[in-house]
Amino acid sequence: MASINAQDLRERIGRFRVLIIGRANAGKTTILRKDPEIYDTKGKKIDDAVVKSSIKHGNHDIKNEMVFKSNPVFVFHDSCGFEAGSEEEFDNMKKFISERANTKKLEERIHVIWYCIPMDNPSRTFQRSEEKFSSECDTGHVPVVAVFTKFEALRPFAYGEIKKQLKGLSGEERSKRIAQRVEDLFTNTGVWDRLCDPENHACPKSHVHLENMNQPNTNCNTLLERTTLTLDNEELRLYLVSTQQSNMELCIKHAVTETWKHDAIDTLQPLAAKKSLFTAVNRIIQTSIATIIVLEYSAFLPNNLKNLKLAVNYYLKSSTTVTVEKGAEYISSQGYKKEEVGKKILEFIASCSKGLDNKAEDDARAKFPCF
């Protein structure tokens, strides 16, 4: 059962191109600077000061290419903030999208647009720049992901509105109430509804909230995952998943999204552990591990029930089943709390996926004696 060759996809698609758009101070540069080392496509390092200045009028070219050292499969193009420039700059952006969306040169084609909208002023989320882009810019088949940046700025507004209602509540309940109020505030801005107006030429296919992106412990993983799951083109999705195989959560999300389109419950049923042989907890853990392993593997196969069934049969005939039985038995016998069980299951699956040689094998055996 051959999986899709990631190298073949990479050679045909080239790098994955992202156009990042938004008005000045929308958080575009913060996203681009999450990787401390950015290069052009020729391998020359781009000075941080150049990245910072990219939003300044008169010191910008949308055709410039930026590559993250930590994720070199992506190429970024940064647009100037529309309100900071002239009509000419907006027209240049429209021309760039039109040319790069339809070019026959696959290595120059853009694949997604990230439109950044800051939430630090909830009363002015949909301004002239958003209206102009939505009503006048035809993005064709290139999907748009709305990126709501500075989302943490809504929390003080939310807290202020329900401050009296929070008295006497536990810390956990207070956090839940504030989080819910933040979502309500976002909905009340109406920005998502206006972006999705069917009269618009450009409508986003999905959106994501980014918080505290100026902090060193944050990253763009959620944005990359949402981008992958937004793509209609199956080969592009598989390409992005293949470049992030270390992101098991993304692999599983992609596989689950595609699998459930085909109503695959019956196909996965053989993975359920037999009741007569194992305890209830053991069965749940064993079935969970087996299902995740199959879904992770099937993320790199053409998505249909036939290939999912092949993946299930391949797993059931492999020696991995014995290892999973032993792993489930070990995990269920340790008395872990509920939140710890999920973590141990993912650690175990990661150990199964490494190939287990040298240090990886020693580490796996130290954590799980079943190896």
Short mmCIF file of the C-alpha atoms (twelve columns), coordinates in Angstrom:
data_MODEL
# 
_entry.id   MODEL 
# 
loop_
_atom_site.group_PDB 
_atom_site.id 
_atom_site.type_symbol 
_atom_site.label_atom_id 
_atom_site.label_alt_id 
_atom_site.label_comp_id 
_atom_site.label_asym_id 
_atom_site.label_seq_id 
_atom_site.Cartn_x 
_atom_site.Cartn_y 
_atom_site.Cartn_z 
_atom_site.pdbx_PDB_model_num 
ATOM 1   C CA . MET A 1   0.000   0.000   0.000   1 
ATOM 2   C CA . ALA A 2   1.969   2.966   -1.259  1 
ATOM 3   C CA . SER A 3   1.540   6.324   0.419   1 
ATOM 4   C CA . ILE A 4   1.691   9.554   -1.523  1 
ATOM 5   C CA . ASN A 5   5.309   10.517  -2.170  1 
ATOM 6   C CA . ALA A 6   5.941   13.795  -0.348  1 
ATOM 7   C CA . GLN A 7   9.092   14.465  -2.364  1 
ATOM 8   C CA . ASP A 8   7.147   14.114  -5.608  1 
ATOM 9   C CA . LEU A 9   4.538   16.586  -4.358  1 
ATOM 10  C CA . ARG A 10  7.267   18.995  -3.302  1 
ATOM 11  C CA . GLU A 11  8.930   18.851  -6.694  1 
ATOM 12  C CA . ARG A 12  5.673   19.504  -8.537  1 
ATOM 13  C CA . ILE A 13  4.248   22.161  -6.225  1 
ATOM 14  C CA . GLY A 14  7.466   23.871  -5.161  1 
ATOM 15  C CA . ARG A 15  7.169   26.096  -2.127  1 
ATOM 16  C CA . PHE A 16  3.821   26.954  -0.573  1 
ATOM 17  C CA . ARG A 17  3.173   30.656  -1.167  1 
ATOM 18  C CA . VAL A 18  1.271   32.848  1.280   1 
ATOM 19  C CA . LEU A 19  0.209   36.438  0.647   1 
ATOM 20  C CA . ILE A 20  -0.273  38.232  3.960   1 
ATOM 21  C CA . ILE A 21  -2.544  41.282  3.792   1 
ATOM 22  C CA . GLY A 22  -3.876  43.859  6.226   1 
ATOM 23  C CA . ARG A 23  -3.760  47.493  7.175   1 
ATOM 24  C CA . ALA A 24  -0.806  48.983  9.021   1 
ATOM 25  C CA . ASN A 25  -0.421  47.683  12.603  1 
ATOM 26  C CA . ALA A 26  -2.680  44.708  11.881  1 
ATOM 27  C CA . GLY A 27  -0.041  42.295  13.202  1 
ATOM 28  C CA . LYS A 28  1.373   41.115  9.859   1 
ATOM 29  C CA . THR A 29  4.973   41.868  10.756  1 
ATOM 30  C CA . THR A 30  4.573   40.222  14.182  1 
ATOM 31  C CA . ILE A 31  3.526   36.998  12.457  1 
ATOM 32  C CA . LEU A 32  6.415   37.193  10.015  1 
ATOM 33  C CA . ARG A 33  8.895   37.815  12.831  1 
ATOM 34  C CA . LYS A 34  7.877   34.722  14.841  1 
ATOM 35  C CA . ASP A 35  10.895  33.083  13.256  1 
ATOM 36  C CA . PRO A 36  14.038  35.030  14.236  1 
ATOM 37  C CA . GLU A 37  15.777  34.098  10.981  1 
ATOM 38  C CA . ILE A 38  14.125  35.019  7.677   1 
ATOM 39  C CA . TYR A 39  15.732  34.576  4.260   1 
ATOM 40  C CA . ASP A 40  14.945  35.381  0.673   1 
ATOM 41  C CA . THR A 41  14.503  32.480  -1.751  1 
ATOM 42  C CA . LYS A 42  18.184  32.705  -2.727  1 
ATOM 43  C CA . GLY A 43  19.270  31.934  0.833   1 
ATOM 44  C CA . LYS A 44  20.305  35.475  1.784   1 
ATOM 45  C CA . LYS A 45  19.320  36.459  5.318   1 
ATOM 46  C CA . ILE A 46  16.893  39.379  5.550   1 
ATOM 47  C CA . ASP A 47  17.762  41.865  8.282   1 
ATOM 48  C CA . ASP A 48  15.120  42.240  10.980  1 
ATOM 49  C CA . ALA A 49  15.011  45.992  10.379  1 
ATOM 50  C CA . VAL A 50  13.970  45.326  6.779   1 
ATOM 51  C CA . VAL A 51  11.105  43.122  7.938   1 
ATOM 52  C CA . LYS A 52  9.960   45.822  10.383  1 
ATOM 53  C CA . SER A 53  10.023  48.490  7.713   1 
ATOM 54  C CA . SER A 54  7.999   46.448  5.233   1 
ATOM 55  C CA . ILE A 55  4.772   48.107  6.332   1 
ATOM 56  C CA . LYS A 56  6.106   51.611  5.761   1 
ATOM 57  C CA . HIS A 57  4.939   53.460  2.698   1 
ATOM 58  C CA . GLY A 58  7.597   53.846  0.031   1 
ATOM 59  C CA . ASN A 59  9.788   51.043  1.355   1 
ATOM 60  C CA . HIS A 60  7.946   47.964  0.194   1 
ATOM 61  C CA . ASP A 61  7.551   45.585  -2.748  1 
ATOM 62  C CA . ILE A 62  4.838   42.935  -2.673  1 
ATOM 63  C CA . LYS A 63  6.937   40.754  -4.990  1 
ATOM 64  C CA . ASN A 64  9.676   40.388  -2.376  1 
ATOM 65  C CA . GLU A 65  9.888   36.838  -1.015  1 
ATOM 66  C CA . MET A 66  10.540  35.794  2.582   1 
ATOM 67  C CA . VAL A 67  11.326  32.281  3.843   1 
ATOM 68  C CA . PHE A 68  11.391  31.086  7.467   1 
ATOM 69  C CA . LYS A 69  14.487  29.113  8.383   1 
ATOM 70  C CA . SER A 70  12.381  26.883  10.666  1 
ATOM 71  C CA . ASN A 71  9.819   26.183  7.903   1 
ATOM 72  C CA . PRO A 72  11.497  26.735  4.513   1 
ATOM 73  C CA . VAL A 73  8.647   25.212  2.497   1 
ATOM 74  C CA . PHE A 74  6.684   28.458  2.957   1 
ATOM 75  C CA . VAL A 75  7.275   31.624  0.940   1 
ATOM 76  C CA . PHE A 76  5.657   34.816  2.196   1 
ATOM 77  C CA . HIS A 77  4.686   37.976  0.345   1 
ATOM 78  C CA . ASP A 78  3.797   40.951  2.537   1 
ATOM 79  C CA . SER A 79  1.411   43.629  1.250   1 
ATOM 80  C CA . CYS A 80  1.587   47.250  2.326   1 
ATOM 81  C CA . GLY A 81  -1.176  48.587  4.568   1 
ATOM 82  C CA . PHE A 82  -3.710  50.010  2.118   1 
ATOM 83  C CA . GLU A 83  -4.644  53.082  4.121   1 
ATOM 84  C CA . ALA A 84  -0.978  54.019  4.403   1 
ATOM 85  C CA . GLY A 85  -0.507  54.131  0.657   1 
ATOM 86  C CA . SER A 86  -2.161  55.147  -2.556  1 
ATOM 87  C CA . GLU A 87  -4.707  53.731  -4.951  1 
ATOM 88  C CA . GLU A 88  -1.746  52.563  -6.999  1 
ATOM 89  C CA . GLU A 89  -0.609  50.217  -4.219  1 
ATOM 90  C CA . PHE A 90  -4.070  48.655  -3.970  1 
ATOM 91  C CA . ASP A 91  -4.140  48.151  -7.735  1 
ATOM 92  C CA . ASN A 92  -0.676  46.564  -7.580  1 
ATOM 93  C CA . MET A 93  -1.950  44.136  -4.944  1 
ATOM 94  C CA . LYS A 94  -4.978  43.220  -7.087  1 
ATOM 95  C CA . LYS A 95  -2.714  42.707  -10.100 1 
ATOM 96  C CA . PHE A 96  -0.325  40.562  -8.052  1 
ATOM 97  C CA . ILE A 97  -3.167  38.299  -6.863  1 
ATOM 98  C CA . SER A 98  -4.598  37.975  -10.360 1 
ATOM 99  C CA . GLU A 99  -1.234  37.114  -11.907 1 
ATOM 100 C CA . ARG A 100 -0.033  34.764  -9.191  1 
ATOM 101 C CA . ALA A 101 -3.370  32.973  -8.818  1 
ATOM 102 C CA . ASN A 102 -3.519  32.089  -12.501 1 
ATOM 103 C CA . THR A 103 0.119   31.759  -13.537 1 
ATOM 104 C CA . LYS A 104 1.049   28.575  -15.367 1 
ATOM 105 C CA . LYS A 105 4.383   28.551  -13.497 1 
ATOM 106 C CA . LEU A 106 3.525   26.376  -10.499 1 
ATOM 107 C CA . GLU A 107 6.543   27.583  -8.532  1 
ATOM 108 C CA . GLU A 108 5.203   31.183  -8.633  1 
ATOM 109 C CA . ARG A 109 1.549   30.504  -7.838  1 
ATOM 110 C CA . ILE A 110 0.101   31.757  -4.535  1 
ATOM 111 C CA . HIS A 111 -1.890  29.179  -2.579  1 
ATOM 112 C CA . VAL A 112 -3.566  31.098  0.249   1 
ATOM 113 C CA . ILE A 113 -4.162  34.646  1.468   1 
ATOM 114 C CA . TRP A 114 -3.985  35.548  5.153   1 
ATOM 115 C CA . TYR A 115 -6.004  38.703  5.774   1 
ATOM 116 C CA . CYS A 116 -5.056  40.176  9.161   1 
ATOM 117 C CA . ILE A 117 -7.546  42.246  11.150  1 
ATOM 118 C CA . PRO A 118 -6.571  43.561  14.611  1 
ATOM 119 C CA . MET A 119 -9.060  43.339  17.478  1 
ATOM 120 C CA . ASP A 120 -7.514  46.017  19.698  1 
ATOM 121 C CA . ASN A 121 -10.330 48.420  18.769  1 
ATOM 122 C CA . PRO A 122 -13.534 46.336  18.640  1 
ATOM 123 C CA . SER A 123 -15.626 49.292  17.479  1 
ATOM 124 C CA . ARG A 124 -13.504 49.691  14.326  1 
ATOM 125 C CA . THR A 125 -12.762 46.163  13.130  1 
ATOM 126 C CA . PHE A 126 -14.221 46.581  9.632   1 
ATOM 127 C CA . GLN A 127 -12.722 49.687  8.087   1 
ATOM 128 C CA . ARG A 128 -12.371 51.077  4.584   1 
ATOM 129 C CA . SER A 129 -9.410  48.793  3.834   1 
ATOM 130 C CA . GLU A 130 -11.440 45.626  4.646   1 
ATOM 131 C CA . GLU A 131 -14.428 46.943  2.693   1 
ATOM 132 C CA . LYS A 132 -12.249 47.754  -0.302  1 
ATOM 133 C CA . PHE A 133 -10.559 44.352  -0.330  1 
ATOM 134 C CA . SER A 134 -13.829 42.438  0.130   1 
ATOM 135 C CA . SER A 135 -15.800 44.322  -2.506  1 
ATOM 136 C CA . GLU A 136 -13.147 44.934  -5.166  1 
ATOM 137 C CA . CYS A 137 -10.567 42.163  -5.020  1 
ATOM 138 C CA . ASP A 138 -11.378 38.913  -6.814  1 
ATOM 139 C CA . THR A 139 -9.137  36.201  -5.344  1 
ATOM 140 C CA . GLY A 140 -10.411 33.516  -7.710  1 
ATOM 141 C CA . HIS A 141 -9.722  29.996  -6.459  1 
ATOM 142 C CA . VAL A 142 -7.169  31.181  -3.868  1 
ATOM 143 C CA . PRO A 143 -8.744  30.720  -0.403  1 
ATOM 144 C CA . VAL A 144 -8.686  33.546  2.128   1 
ATOM 145 C CA . VAL A 145 -8.164  32.910  5.852   1 
ATOM 146 C CA . ALA A 146 -9.224  35.808  8.089   1 
ATOM 147 C CA . VAL A 147 -6.633  36.192  10.841  1 
ATOM 148 C CA . PHE A 148 -7.973  38.127  13.819  1 
ATOM 149 C CA . THR A 149 -4.836  39.350  15.567  1 
ATOM 150 C CA . LYS A 150 -4.386  40.950  19.000  1 
ATOM 151 C CA . PHE A 151 -7.390  38.946  20.195  1 
ATOM 152 C CA . GLU A 152 -6.206  39.293  23.780  1 
ATOM 153 C CA . ALA A 153 -7.242  42.965  23.600  1 
ATOM 154 C CA . LEU A 154 -10.890 41.895  23.960  1 
ATOM 155 C CA . ARG A 155 -10.342 40.437  27.431  1 
ATOM 156 C CA . PRO A 156 -10.249 43.774  29.329  1 
ATOM 157 C CA . PHE A 157 -13.474 44.820  27.600  1 
ATOM 158 C CA . ALA A 158 -15.077 41.487  28.484  1 
ATOM 159 C CA . TYR A 159 -13.918 41.632  32.108  1 
ATOM 160 C CA . GLY A 160 -15.186 45.179  32.531  1 
ATOM 161 C CA . GLU A 161 -18.650 44.256  31.292  1 
ATOM 162 C CA . ILE A 162 -19.164 41.248  33.598  1 
ATOM 163 C CA . LYS A 163 -16.947 42.214  36.542  1 
ATOM 164 C CA . LYS A 164 -19.814 42.235  39.060  1 
ATOM 165 C CA . GLN A 165 -21.069 38.835  37.871  1 
ATOM 166 C CA . LEU A 166 -17.680 37.234  38.581  1 
ATOM 167 C CA . LYS A 167 -17.689 37.868  42.329  1 
ATOM 168 C CA . GLY A 168 -17.663 34.673  44.369  1 
ATOM 169 C CA . LEU A 169 -16.905 32.407  41.421  1 
ATOM 170 C CA . SER A 170 -14.010 29.965  41.262  1 
ATOM 171 C CA . GLY A 171 -11.006 30.835  39.138  1 
ATOM 172 C CA . GLU A 172 -11.966 28.213  36.565  1 
ATOM 173 C CA . GLU A 173 -15.538 29.488  36.288  1 
ATOM 174 C CA . ARG A 174 -14.324 33.103  36.040  1 
ATOM 175 C CA . SER A 175 -12.050 32.155  33.137  1 
ATOM 176 C CA . LYS A 176 -14.917 30.374  31.361  1 
ATOM 177 C CA . ARG A 177 -17.255 33.357  31.764  1 
ATOM 178 C CA . ILE A 178 -14.640 35.814  30.486  1 
ATOM 179 C CA . ALA A 179 -13.775 33.573  27.531  1 
ATOM 180 C CA . GLN A 180 -17.468 33.309  26.611  1 
ATOM 181 C CA . ARG A 181 -17.897 37.069  26.874  1 
ATOM 182 C CA . VAL A 182 -14.864 37.568  24.623  1 
ATOM 183 C CA . GLU A 183 -16.523 35.366  21.983  1 
ATOM 184 C CA . ASP A 184 -19.761 37.329  22.386  1 
ATOM 185 C CA . LEU A 185 -17.903 40.605  21.900  1 
ATOM 186 C CA . PHE A 186 -16.270 39.247  18.770  1 
ATOM 187 C CA . THR A 187 -19.635 38.147  17.381  1 
ATOM 188 C CA . ASN A 188 -21.172 41.522  18.223  1 
ATOM 189 C CA . THR A 189 -18.575 43.383  16.175  1 
ATOM 190 C CA . GLY A 190 -20.229 41.886  13.101  1 
ATOM 191 C CA . VAL A 191 -16.869 41.740  11.332  1 
ATOM 192 C CA . TRP A 192 -17.189 38.063  10.375  1 
ATOM 193 C CA . ASP A 193 -20.671 38.559  8.951   1 
ATOM 194 C CA . ARG A 194 -19.504 41.531  6.895   1 
ATOM 195 C CA . LEU A 195 -16.501 39.637  5.573   1 
ATOM 196 C CA . CYS A 196 -18.768 36.761  4.537   1 
ATOM 197 C CA . ASP A 197 -21.375 38.925  2.793   1 
ATOM 198 C CA . PRO A 198 -22.337 36.949  -0.353  1 
ATOM 199 C CA . GLU A 199 -22.130 40.183  -2.353  1 
ATOM 200 C CA . ASN A 200 -18.376 40.367  -1.700  1 
ATOM 201 C CA . HIS A 201 -15.883 39.380  -4.373  1 
ATOM 202 C CA . ALA A 202 -13.492 38.040  -1.711  1 
ATOM 203 C CA . CYS A 203 -14.969 35.988  1.142   1 
ATOM 204 C CA . PRO A 204 -12.812 34.144  3.687   1 
ATOM 205 C CA . LYS A 205 -13.264 30.367  3.899   1 
ATOM 206 C CA . SER A 206 -12.280 30.241  7.561   1 
ATOM 207 C CA . HIS A 207 -10.865 32.328  10.359  1 
ATOM 208 C CA . VAL A 208 -8.518  32.017  13.308  1 
ATOM 209 C CA . HIS A 209 -7.922  34.025  16.495  1 
ATOM 210 C CA . LEU A 210 -4.329  34.832  17.444  1 
ATOM 211 C CA . GLU A 211 -3.419  36.032  20.928  1 
ATOM 212 C CA . ASN A 212 -0.221  37.427  22.444  1 
ATOM 213 C CA . MET A 213 1.792   36.899  19.272  1 
ATOM 214 C CA . ASN A 214 4.376   39.365  20.571  1 
ATOM 215 C CA . GLN A 215 5.243   36.891  23.348  1 
ATOM 216 C CA . PRO A 216 8.165   34.479  22.788  1 
ATOM 217 C CA . ASN A 217 6.202   31.357  23.799  1 
ATOM 218 C CA . THR A 218 3.547   31.741  21.075  1 
ATOM 219 C CA . ASN A 219 3.645   30.376  17.526  1 
ATOM 220 C CA . CYS A 220 1.669   30.115  14.303  1 
ATOM 221 C CA . ASN A 221 0.738   26.426  14.590  1 
ATOM 222 C CA . THR A 222 -3.002  27.101  14.869  1 
ATOM 223 C CA . LEU A 223 -2.863  29.329  11.798  1 
ATOM 224 C CA . LEU A 224 -0.930  26.717  9.808   1 
ATOM 225 C CA . GLU A 225 -3.388  23.993  10.834  1 
ATOM 226 C CA . ARG A 226 -6.388  26.112  9.868   1 
ATOM 227 C CA . THR A 227 -4.734  26.941  6.551   1 
ATOM 228 C CA . THR A 228 -4.167  23.253  5.796   1 
ATOM 229 C CA . LEU A 229 -7.744  22.272  6.599   1 
ATOM 230 C CA . THR A 230 -9.101  25.217  4.563   1 
ATOM 231 C CA . LEU A 231 -7.529  24.135  1.280   1 
ATOM 232 C CA . ASP A 232 -9.848  22.536  -1.281  1 
ATOM 233 C CA . ASN A 233 -7.025  21.058  -3.329  1 
ATOM 234 C CA . GLU A 234 -6.263  17.599  -1.924  1 
ATOM 235 C CA . GLU A 235 -2.680  17.562  -3.184  1 
ATOM 236 C CA . LEU A 236 -1.949  20.904  -1.520  1 
ATOM 237 C CA . ARG A 237 -3.407  19.640  1.765   1 
ATOM 238 C CA . LEU A 238 -1.334  16.462  1.615   1 
ATOM 239 C CA . TYR A 239 1.722   18.508  0.717   1 
ATOM 240 C CA . LEU A 240 1.337   20.743  3.780   1 
ATOM 241 C CA . VAL A 241 0.614   17.768  6.049   1 
ATOM 242 C CA . SER A 242 3.685   15.961  4.700   1 
ATOM 243 C CA . THR A 243 5.914   18.958  5.487   1 
ATOM 244 C CA . GLN A 244 4.691   18.925  9.091   1 
ATOM 245 C CA . GLN A 245 4.732   15.210  9.904   1 
ATOM 246 C CA . SER A 246 6.079   16.005  13.376  1 
ATOM 247 C CA . ASN A 247 2.761   17.763  14.047  1 
ATOM 248 C CA . MET A 248 0.759   14.648  14.887  1 
ATOM 249 C CA . GLU A 249 -2.306  16.697  15.828  1 
ATOM 250 C CA . LEU A 250 -2.443  18.196  12.333  1 
ATOM 251 C CA . CYS A 251 -2.062  14.781  10.693  1 
ATOM 252 C CA . ILE A 252 -4.920  13.409  12.764  1 
ATOM 253 C CA . LYS A 253 -7.162  16.441  12.181  1 
ATOM 254 C CA . HIS A 254 -6.628  16.170  8.446   1 
ATOM 255 C CA . ALA A 255 -7.311  12.440  8.430   1 
ATOM 256 C CA . VAL A 256 -10.433 12.776  10.600  1 
ATOM 257 C CA . THR A 257 -11.789 15.626  8.464   1 
ATOM 258 C CA . GLU A 258 -11.400 13.618  5.270   1 
ATOM 259 C CA . THR A 259 -12.371 10.258  6.744   1 
ATOM 260 C CA . TRP A 260 -15.648 11.443  8.218   1 
ATOM 261 C CA . LYS A 261 -16.685 12.771  4.817   1 
ATOM 262 C CA . HIS A 262 -16.991 9.106   3.839   1 
ATOM 263 C CA . ASP A 263 -18.918 7.908   6.923   1 
ATOM 264 C CA . ALA A 264 -16.079 5.629   7.973   1 
ATOM 265 C CA . ILE A 265 -17.292 4.355   11.369  1 
ATOM 266 C CA . ASP A 266 -17.905 0.825   10.080  1 
ATOM 267 C CA . THR A 267 -14.500 0.721   8.401   1 
ATOM 268 C CA . LEU A 268 -12.757 1.604   11.678  1 
ATOM 269 C CA . GLN A 269 -14.835 -0.842  13.732  1 
ATOM 270 C CA . PRO A 270 -12.294 -3.735  13.497  1 
ATOM 271 C CA . LEU A 271 -9.864  -1.631  15.528  1 
ATOM 272 C CA . ALA A 272 -12.052 -1.916  18.631  1 
ATOM 273 C CA . ALA A 273 -10.435 -4.126  21.269  1 
ATOM 274 C CA . LYS A 274 -12.310 -7.358  22.096  1 
ATOM 275 C CA . LYS A 275 -14.397 -7.104  25.270  1 
ATOM 276 C CA . SER A 276 -13.639 -10.650 26.451  1 
ATOM 277 C CA . LEU A 277 -9.860  -10.109 26.555  1 
ATOM 278 C CA . PHE A 278 -9.350  -6.717  28.199  1 
ATOM 279 C CA . THR A 279 -10.695 -4.461  30.943  1 
ATOM 280 C CA . ALA A 280 -12.913 -1.503  29.982  1 
ATOM 281 C CA . VAL A 281 -10.148 1.066   30.534  1 
ATOM 282 C CA . ASN A 282 -7.653  -1.042  28.621  1 
ATOM 283 C CA . ARG A 283 -10.089 -1.413  25.704  1 
ATOM 284 C CA . ILE A 284 -10.679 2.336   25.506  1 
ATOM 285 C CA . ILE A 285 -6.946  3.114   25.535  1 
ATOM 286 C CA . GLN A 286 -6.081  0.347   23.084  1 
ATOM 287 C CA . THR A 287 -8.844  1.318   20.646  1 
ATOM 288 C CA . SER A 288 -7.878  4.998   20.894  1 
ATOM 289 C CA . ILE A 289 -4.218  4.283   20.129  1 
ATOM 290 C CA . ALA A 290 -5.051  1.999   17.203  1 
ATOM 291 C CA . THR A 291 -7.501  4.479   15.693  1 
ATOM 292 C CA . ILE A 292 -5.089  7.407   15.974  1 
ATOM 293 C CA . ILE A 293 -2.242  5.410   14.426  1 
ATOM 294 C CA . VAL A 294 -4.419  4.386   11.471  1 
ATOM 295 C CA . LEU A 295 -5.759  7.924   10.989  1 
ATOM 296 C CA . GLU A 296 -2.261  9.401   11.203  1 
ATOM 297 C CA . TYR A 297 -1.039  6.959   8.566   1 
ATOM 298 C CA . SER A 298 -4.080  7.469   6.331   1 
ATOM 299 C CA . ALA A 299 -3.396  11.211  6.288   1 
ATOM 300 C CA . PHE A 300 -0.840  10.432  3.558   1 
ATOM 301 C CA . LEU A 301 -3.163  8.299   1.410   1 
ATOM 302 C CA . PRO A 302 -5.752  9.326   -1.178  1 
ATOM 303 C CA . ASN A 303 -8.904  9.843   0.848   1 
ATOM 304 C CA . ASN A 304 -11.535 7.170   0.248   1 
ATOM 305 C CA . LEU A 305 -12.976 4.235   2.156   1 
ATOM 306 C CA . LYS A 306 -11.030 1.672   0.155   1 
ATOM 307 C CA . ASN A 307 -7.668  3.106   1.223   1 
ATOM 308 C CA . LEU A 308 -8.856  3.561   4.807   1 
ATOM 309 C CA . LYS A 309 -9.835  -0.109  4.884   1 
ATOM 310 C CA . LEU A 310 -6.393  -1.011  3.517   1 
ATOM 311 C CA . ALA A 311 -4.807  1.056   6.288   1 
ATOM 312 C CA . VAL A 312 -6.897  -0.765  8.923   1 
ATOM 313 C CA . ASN A 313 -5.982  -4.201  7.520   1 
ATOM 314 C CA . TYR A 314 -2.323  -3.225  7.240   1 
ATOM 315 C CA . TYR A 315 -2.322  -2.237  10.917  1 
ATOM 316 C CA . LEU A 316 -4.145  -5.391  12.083  1 
ATOM 317 C CA . LYS A 317 -1.626  -7.638  10.315  1 
ATOM 318 C CA . SER A 318 1.413   -5.742  11.611  1 
ATOM 319 C CA . SER A 319 3.449   -6.374  14.741  1 
ATOM 320 C CA . THR A 320 2.388   -2.932  15.955  1 
ATOM 321 C CA . THR A 321 -0.860  -4.456  17.239  1 
ATOM 322 C CA . VAL A 322 1.045   -6.485  19.836  1 
ATOM 323 C CA . THR A 323 3.021   -3.426  20.905  1 
ATOM 324 C CA . VAL A 324 -0.196  -1.405  21.214  1 
ATOM 325 C CA . GLU A 325 -1.809  -4.120  23.359  1 
ATOM 326 C CA . LYS A 326 1.185   -4.076  25.689  1 
ATOM 327 C CA . GLY A 327 1.299   -0.281  25.699  1 
ATOM 328 C CA . ALA A 328 -2.401  -0.007  26.537  1 
ATOM 329 C CA . GLU A 329 -1.968  -2.570  29.326  1 
ATOM 330 C CA . TYR A 330 0.957   -0.602  30.765  1 
ATOM 331 C CA . ILE A 331 -0.797  2.785   30.588  1 
ATOM 332 C CA . SER A 332 -4.032  1.451   32.091  1 
ATOM 333 C CA . SER A 333 -2.131  -0.149  34.997  1 
ATOM 334 C CA . GLN A 334 -0.346  3.031   36.111  1 
ATOM 335 C CA . GLY A 335 -3.319  4.765   37.694  1 
ATOM 336 C CA . TYR A 336 -2.902  7.970   35.697  1 
ATOM 337 C CA . LYS A 337 -5.421  10.766  36.094  1 
ATOM 338 C CA . LYS A 338 -7.726  11.474  33.143  1 
ATOM 339 C CA . GLU A 339 -5.665  14.380  31.800  1 
ATOM 340 C CA . GLU A 340 -2.456  12.352  32.116  1 
ATOM 341 C CA . VAL A 341 -3.860  9.400   30.151  1 
ATOM 342 C CA . GLY A 342 -4.310  11.471  26.995  1 
ATOM 343 C CA . LYS A 343 -0.770  12.790  27.262  1 
ATOM 344 C CA . LYS A 344 0.651   9.281   27.737  1 
ATOM 345 C CA . ILE A 345 -1.313  7.969   24.765  1 
ATOM 346 C CA . LEU A 346 0.185   10.655  22.501  1 
ATOM 347 C CA . GLU A 347 3.682   10.009  23.911  1 
ATOM 348 C CA . PHE A 348 3.262   6.314   23.198  1 
ATOM 349 C CA . ILE A 349 2.078   6.938   19.615  1 
ATOM 350 C CA . ALA A 350 4.975   9.321   19.016  1 
ATOM 351 C CA . SER A 351 7.344   6.587   20.199  1 
ATOM 352 C CA . CYS A 352 5.721   4.113   17.793  1 
ATOM 353 C CA . SER A 353 6.186   6.575   14.914  1 
ATOM 354 C CA . LYS A 354 9.898   7.268   15.361  1 
ATOM 355 C CA . GLY A 355 11.271  4.072   13.939  1 
ATOM 356 C CA . LEU A 356 12.804  3.342   17.337  1 
ATOM 357 C CA . ASP A 357 16.524  3.157   16.801  1 
ATOM 358 C CA . ASN A 358 19.423  4.158   19.043  1 
ATOM 359 C CA . LYS A 359 18.461  6.943   21.469  1 
ATOM 360 C CA . ALA A 360 14.802  7.009   20.364  1 
ATOM 361 C CA . GLU A 361 14.486  3.315   21.258  1 
ATOM 362 C CA . ASP A 362 16.171  3.831   24.627  1 
ATOM 363 C CA . ASP A 363 13.882  6.771   25.443  1 
ATOM 364 C CA . ALA A 364 10.793  4.779   24.431  1 
ATOM 365 C CA . ARG A 365 11.809  1.797   26.563  1 
ATOM 366 C CA . ALA A 366 12.455  4.090   29.539  1 
ATOM 367 C CA . LYS A 367 8.904   5.454   29.278  1 
ATOM 368 C CA . PHE A 368 7.144   2.287   28.116  1 
ATOM 369 C CA . PRO A 369 8.645   -1.117  29.092  1 
ATOM 370 C CA . CYS A 370 6.547   -2.786  26.367  1 
ATOM 371 C CA . PHE A 371 9.103   -1.742  23.697  1 
# 
